[in-house]
């Protein structure tokens, strides 16, 4: 429900929104994205890794992106 709400709020403001239900898929999409996303919003508690782990992996893949934890 929160993913759908994020889409409903952000898309009318002309943001391109991608949602993922698991961190591995999100990480794979981040790795393949061109251009890379400007913003990642993540939950702390996820199935196989937490949100901070996901951010760390994104930083490892693309270290020059700014990040705020």
mmCIF file of N, CA and C in Angstrom, residues 21 23 51 54 56 60:
data_model
loop_
_atom_site.group_PDB
_atom_site.id
_atom_site.type_symbol
_atom_site.label_atom_id
_atom_site.label_comp_id
_atom_site.label_asym_id
_atom_site.label_seq_id
_atom_site.Cartn_x
_atom_site.Cartn_y
_atom_site.Cartn_z
ATOM 1 N N UNK A 21 9.561 -4.483 -4.628
ATOM 2 C CA UNK A 21 9.123 -5.158 -3.405
ATOM 3 C C UNK A 21 10.257 -5.898 -2.708
ATOM 4 N N UNK A 23 14.791 -5.909 -2.144
ATOM 5 C CA UNK A 23 16.011 -5.136 -2.353
ATOM 6 C C UNK A 23 16.903 -5.673 -3.473
ATOM 7 N N UNK A 51 17.554 -1.374 4.781
ATOM 8 C CA UNK A 51 17.689 -0.209 3.917
ATOM 9 C C UNK A 51 19.096 0.355 3.880
ATOM 10 N N UNK A 54 21.153 -1.704 1.546
ATOM 11 C CA UNK A 54 20.834 -1.368 0.163
ATOM 12 C C UNK A 54 21.568 -0.093 -0.257
ATOM 13 N N UNK A 56 24.316 1.138 1.047
ATOM 14 C CA UNK A 56 25.756 0.830 0.959
ATOM 15 C C UNK A 56 26.096 0.150 -0.368
ATOM 16 N N UNK A 60 28.482 1.444 -3.390
ATOM 17 C CA UNK A 60 29.580 0.634 -3.913
ATOM 18 C C UNK A 60 29.523 0.596 -5.444
#
